[in-house]
Short mmCIF file of C-alpha atoms in Angstrom, two decimals:
data_model
loop_
_atom_site.label_atom_id
_atom_site.label_comp_id
_atom_site.label_asym_id
_atom_site.label_seq_id
_atom_site.Cartn_x
_atom_site.Cartn_y
_atom_site.Cartn_z
CA MET H 1 -34.90 7.82 1.84
CA ILE H 2 -33.40 8.27 5.31
CA THR H 3 -33.32 11.75 6.73
CA GLY H 4 -30.17 13.59 7.58
CA SER H 5 -28.74 13.65 11.06
CA THR H 6 -26.13 15.68 12.85
CA LEU H 7 -23.44 14.26 15.11
CA MET H 8 -23.94 15.59 18.61
CA PRO H 9 -21.24 16.16 21.26
CA ASN H 10 -22.23 12.96 23.06
CA GLY H 11 -21.74 10.91 19.90
CA GLY H 12 -25.43 10.41 19.20
CA ARG H 13 -27.30 11.63 16.17
CA VAL H 14 -30.33 13.84 15.94
CA GLY H 15 -32.28 14.62 12.80
CA LEU H 16 -33.45 17.95 11.45
CA GLN H 17 -35.58 19.55 14.15
CA PHE H 18 -38.74 21.65 14.12
CA LEU H 19 -41.07 23.05 16.70
CA SER H 20 -44.02 20.68 16.95
CA ARG H 21 -46.49 23.54 17.29
CA GLU H 22 -45.18 25.13 14.10
CA LEU H 23 -45.61 21.93 12.08
CA VAL H 24 -49.17 21.66 13.43
CA GLU H 25 -49.85 25.30 12.49
CA GLU H 26 -48.55 24.65 8.99
CA ILE H 27 -51.03 21.86 8.46
CA ALA H 28 -53.95 23.78 9.95
CA THR H 29 -53.35 26.97 7.97
CA LEU H 30 -52.75 25.17 4.66
CA SER H 31 -55.91 23.14 5.21
CA ARG H 32 -57.98 26.30 5.58
CA MET H 33 -56.33 27.97 2.59
CA ALA H 34 -56.72 25.00 0.24
CA ARG H 35 -60.09 23.54 1.26
CA ASP H 36 -61.79 24.60 -1.98
CA ILE H 37 -59.20 23.03 -4.27
CA LEU H 38 -58.85 19.77 -2.37
CA ALA H 39 -61.14 16.76 -2.72
CA PRO H 40 -64.12 16.62 -0.30
CA ASP H 41 -62.19 14.70 2.35
CA GLY H 42 -59.04 16.81 2.08
CA VAL H 43 -59.59 18.75 5.31
CA GLN H 44 -60.15 15.50 7.22
CA VAL H 45 -57.03 13.92 5.73
CA LEU H 46 -54.91 16.86 6.87
CA ALA H 47 -56.60 16.88 10.28
CA ARG H 48 -55.55 13.26 10.81
CA LEU H 49 -51.96 14.14 9.95
CA LYS H 50 -52.07 17.06 12.38
CA ASN H 51 -53.38 14.82 15.15
CA GLN H 52 -50.54 12.35 14.59
CA ILE H 53 -47.94 15.08 15.17
CA GLU H 54 -49.77 16.40 18.22
CA ARG H 55 -49.78 12.95 19.79
CA ILE H 56 -46.03 12.56 19.25
CA SER H 57 -45.45 15.66 21.35
CA GLU H 58 -47.02 13.84 24.28
CA LYS H 59 -44.88 10.69 23.88
CA PRO H 60 -41.60 9.89 25.66
CA VAL H 61 -38.55 11.63 24.25
CA GLY H 62 -36.52 9.62 21.73
CA ARG H 63 -39.10 7.02 20.74
CA PRO H 64 -39.58 6.86 16.94
CA HIS H 65 -43.05 7.19 15.48
CA VAL H 66 -44.14 6.80 11.87
CA ILE H 67 -46.72 9.28 10.63
CA LYS H 68 -48.46 8.96 7.29
CA LEU H 69 -50.34 11.27 5.00
CA ARG H 70 -53.17 9.19 3.57
CA PRO H 71 -53.99 10.03 -0.02
CA LEU H 72 -54.64 13.76 -0.28
CA TYR H 73 -56.46 14.45 -3.53
CA THR H 74 -56.83 17.74 -5.32
CA GLN H 75 -59.84 18.75 -7.34
CA LYS H 76 -59.73 18.00 -11.06
CA THR H 77 -58.08 20.82 -12.98
CA ARG H 78 -56.82 22.21 -16.27
CA ASP H 79 -55.38 25.23 -14.52
CA TYR H 80 -51.75 24.14 -14.73
CA GLU H 81 -51.27 26.87 -17.33
CA ARG H 82 -51.54 30.57 -16.53
CA GLY H 83 -54.18 33.08 -17.50
CA ALA H 84 -55.56 32.76 -21.01
CA ARG H 85 -53.27 29.87 -21.88
CA SER H 86 -55.34 26.75 -22.10
CA GLY H 87 -54.27 23.68 -20.17
CA GLY H 88 -54.29 20.24 -21.73
CA PRO H 89 -56.26 17.26 -20.42
CA GLU H 90 -58.03 17.51 -17.09
CA VAL H 91 -55.92 15.97 -14.30
CA TYR H 92 -55.77 15.75 -10.53
CA GLY H 93 -53.03 15.34 -7.96
CA LYS H 94 -52.63 12.59 -5.40
CA ILE H 95 -50.21 13.25 -2.52
CA THR H 96 -49.05 10.69 0.03
CA GLY H 97 -46.21 10.68 2.51
CA VAL H 98 -44.47 8.82 5.28
CA TRP H 99 -42.12 10.30 7.87
CA GLU H 100 -40.39 8.94 10.94
CA ILE H 101 -40.43 11.50 13.75
CA ARG H 102 -39.18 11.57 17.32
CA SER H 103 -39.89 13.95 20.15
CA THR H 104 -36.63 15.55 21.29
CA GLY H 105 -37.79 17.43 24.37
CA ARG H 106 -38.48 21.08 24.87
CA LYS H 107 -36.87 24.27 23.64
CA SER H 108 -36.43 26.98 26.25
CA THR H 109 -37.89 30.32 25.17
CA GLY H 110 -36.99 32.56 28.09
CA ARG H 111 -39.97 33.44 30.26
CA LYS H 112 -42.38 31.73 27.91
CA ARG H 113 -43.53 28.14 28.28
CA PRO H 114 -41.00 25.70 26.73
CA LYS H 115 -41.93 24.48 23.26
CA THR H 116 -41.88 20.83 22.22
CA LYS H 117 -39.44 19.89 19.48
CA VAL H 118 -39.61 16.97 17.05
CA CYS H 119 -37.06 15.73 14.56
CA PHE H 120 -37.15 13.77 11.33
CA THR H 121 -34.94 10.73 11.92
CA GLY H 122 -36.00 8.04 9.47
CA LYS H 123 -37.89 7.70 6.23
CA ALA H 124 -39.03 11.13 5.05
CA SER H 125 -40.75 11.15 1.67
CA THR H 126 -43.62 13.01 0.06
CA VAL H 127 -44.87 11.28 -3.10
CA VAL H 128 -46.82 13.17 -5.76
CA GLU H 129 -48.76 11.53 -8.57
CA LEU H 130 -50.73 13.05 -11.44
CA TRP H 131 -53.65 11.10 -12.87
CA PRO H 132 -56.22 11.60 -15.65
CA ALA H 133 -59.48 13.08 -14.39
CA GLU H 134 -61.51 9.93 -15.06
CA TYR H 135 -59.80 8.16 -12.15
CA TRP H 136 -60.79 10.83 -9.58
CA TYR H 137 -60.67 10.05 -6.76
CA GLY H 138 -59.40 6.78 -5.34
CA ARG H 139 -59.96 4.89 -8.60
CA GLU H 140 -56.28 4.38 -9.46
CA GLU H 141 -55.74 0.78 -10.43
CA ASP H 142 -53.62 0.61 -13.57
CA ARG H 143 -50.26 2.33 -12.97
CA THR H 144 -49.70 2.56 -16.72
CA SER H 145 -52.43 5.23 -16.78
CA ARG H 146 -50.53 7.44 -14.32
CA LEU H 147 -49.26 10.63 -15.96
CA ALA H 148 -46.39 11.48 -13.63
CA ARG H 149 -44.79 10.63 -10.32
CA TRP H 150 -42.12 12.33 -8.27
CA GLN H 151 -40.82 11.96 -4.73
CA LEU H 152 -39.59 14.77 -2.48
CA ASP H 153 -37.13 13.65 0.19
CA LEU H 154 -34.90 14.78 3.00
CA GLY H 155 -31.45 13.27 2.57
CA ALA H 156 -29.07 11.49 4.91
CA HIS H 157 -25.78 12.55 6.48
CA ASP H 158 -24.07 10.30 3.92
CA SER H 159 -26.56 10.86 1.08
CA PRO H 160 -25.09 11.03 -2.45
CA GLY H 161 -27.50 13.79 -3.44
CA SER H 162 -28.50 17.23 -2.26
CA TYR H 163 -29.97 17.16 1.27
CA PHE H 164 -33.32 18.53 0.08
CA HIS H 165 -34.09 16.87 -3.23
CA VAL H 166 -36.70 15.46 -5.57
CA GLN H 167 -36.49 12.25 -7.59
CA ILE H 168 -38.49 11.52 -10.73
CA LEU H 169 -38.68 7.95 -9.63
CA GLY H 170 -41.02 5.13 -10.50
CA ASP H 171 -42.27 2.59 -7.96
CA CYS H 172 -41.32 -0.37 -10.18
CA ASP H 173 -38.57 -1.26 -12.66
CA THR H 174 -40.45 -0.38 -15.84
CA LEU H 175 -39.18 2.43 -18.07
CA PRO H 176 -38.75 5.36 -17.95
CA PHE H 177 -37.20 6.28 -14.57
CA PRO H 178 -37.11 2.78 -13.11
CA LYS H 179 -36.96 2.43 -9.35
CA SER H 180 -33.56 0.72 -9.63
CA VAL H 181 -31.90 3.92 -10.96
CA PRO H 182 -32.25 6.68 -8.32
CA VAL H 183 -30.98 9.59 -10.41
CA PRO H 184 -31.49 12.42 -10.99
CA ARG H 185 -31.70 13.87 -7.49
CA LEU H 186 -32.72 17.45 -8.17
CA PRO H 187 -32.21 20.06 -5.42
CA ILE H 188 -35.34 21.69 -4.01
CA PRO H 189 -36.08 24.39 -1.40
CA PHE H 190 -39.03 22.62 0.27
CA VAL H 191 -38.08 21.47 3.76
CA THR H 192 -41.38 20.25 5.25
CA PRO H 193 -44.26 18.10 3.97
CA MET H 194 -46.67 21.03 3.80
CA ALA H 195 -44.21 23.12 1.82
CA ALA H 196 -44.11 20.24 -0.67
CA VAL H 197 -47.91 20.20 -0.80
CA GLU H 198 -47.97 23.92 -1.55
CA PHE H 199 -45.60 23.33 -4.46
CA VAL H 200 -48.09 20.85 -5.95
CA LEU H 201 -51.04 23.20 -5.47
CA GLY H 202 -49.13 26.07 -7.04
CA GLU H 203 -48.34 23.91 -10.08
CA LEU H 204 -51.84 22.50 -10.64
CA PHE H 205 -53.78 25.68 -9.81
CA GLN H 206 -51.50 28.40 -11.14
CA ASP H 207 -53.66 31.54 -10.93
CA ARG H 208 -56.06 30.31 -8.27
CA TRP H 209 -53.41 29.35 -5.73
CA GLU H 210 -51.60 32.64 -6.26
CA ARG H 211 -54.81 34.49 -5.42
CA LEU H 212 -55.50 32.30 -2.39
CA ALA H 213 -51.96 32.69 -1.06
CA SER H 214 -52.15 36.47 -1.48
CA LEU H 215 -55.21 37.00 0.70
CA THR H 216 -54.79 38.76 4.04
CA SER H 217 -56.78 36.46 6.30
CA GLN H 218 -55.23 35.16 9.49
CA SER H 219 -54.39 31.80 7.91
CA GLN H 220 -52.58 33.31 4.94
CA LEU H 221 -50.65 35.75 7.12
CA ARG H 222 -49.53 32.99 9.47
CA TRP H 223 -48.59 30.71 6.58
CA ARG H 224 -46.47 33.44 5.00
CA ALA H 225 -44.73 34.20 8.29
CA ILE H 226 -43.72 30.58 8.86
CA GLN H 227 -42.58 30.01 5.28
CA ARG H 228 -40.75 33.33 5.02
CA ARG H 229 -38.67 32.55 8.10
CA ARG H 230 -37.83 29.08 6.76
CA TRP H 231 -36.84 30.43 3.35
CA ARG H 232 -34.60 33.07 4.93
CA SER H 233 -32.92 30.45 7.09
CA LEU H 234 -32.42 28.12 4.12
CA LEU H 235 -31.03 30.83 1.83
CA CYS H 236 -28.71 32.16 4.53
CA TRP H 237 -27.36 28.66 5.12
CA GLN H 238 -26.78 28.19 1.40
CA LYS H 239 -25.01 31.56 1.20
CA CYS H 240 -22.67 30.53 4.04
CA VAL H 241 -21.98 27.22 2.30
CA LEU H 242 -21.02 29.06 -0.90
CA ASP H 243 -18.88 31.64 0.91
CA GLN H 244 -16.93 29.01 2.82
CA GLY H 245 -16.76 26.27 0.17
CA GLN H 246 -13.53 24.97 -1.35
CA SER H 247 -15.03 23.25 -4.40
CA SER H 248 -17.37 24.29 -7.20
CA PRO H 249 -20.52 26.07 -5.98
CA TRP H 250 -22.76 23.15 -6.95
CA MET H 251 -20.55 20.54 -5.28
CA ASN H 252 -20.38 22.65 -2.11
CA LEU H 253 -24.18 22.79 -1.95
CA LYS H 254 -24.56 19.16 -2.96
CA VAL H 255 -22.51 17.78 -0.05
CA ALA H 256 -23.56 20.33 2.58
CA LYS H 257 -25.81 19.22 5.45
CA PRO H 258 -27.75 21.73 7.55
CA SER H 259 -27.37 21.87 11.30
CA PHE H 260 -29.99 19.89 13.20
CA ASP H 261 -31.36 23.15 14.68
CA GLN H 262 -31.28 25.11 11.42
CA PHE H 263 -35.01 25.90 11.47
CA LEU H 264 -35.60 26.27 15.20
CA SER H 265 -34.91 30.00 15.30
CA ASP H 266 -34.27 32.97 13.04
CA ARG H 267 -30.84 32.94 11.43
CA HIS H 268 -29.53 35.92 9.57
CA CYS H 269 -26.75 36.23 7.02
CA ARG H 270 -23.64 38.04 8.10
#
């Protein structure tokens, strides 16, 4: 799926932008929070993703770069039910992703040192798979043994679905949910790859991830600060879309596209 872009005054297009340092912080803090529920190489996998983003910040402005999340495996788990409720078969999650990112220069922050910005301008997908425990990890060969697959995407300026959406989409044309039929496109609130990863961890490790995310260490506090600001910005944008819309609420949200700088600074509802 191609990411959204906003038409600029000069006629060019720029994708949804983020501060490079903030994306790097997201990866680093989530890695520290989740190390005990990821597979043994999980921290290294996330470190490689972080390094890819850091290198883009040093590249010439405007040049596209493809970054990839190599398979990030969770530990095996039955904890996808809460509390005393017993989960079914033991499973694990496998998360991959590919995103096209460009450096867009620096954002002035007053007296402080300018901050490097990057934008998503091409393919932007996070793919989640659930597998039976006996295939853990890296033993996936027969796709018919896969329990589930979904794909979280950023949309395009002319996308037929919600800008932030998930598809329950296969990677071949077998039933159900064949690759040739791209619906449904279900709206989601997760705007960055690491936010999508947290969603998976919260689903597979219901009670454990809630406890980990509630701790008051530096990593958890920083993670909450970044995500809280993003959620506020997203919800305020959606509120404005609903207040100003001329169609049904769902259709207004479905066709709305956020500004390219939506998540670069705090935005408050009026």
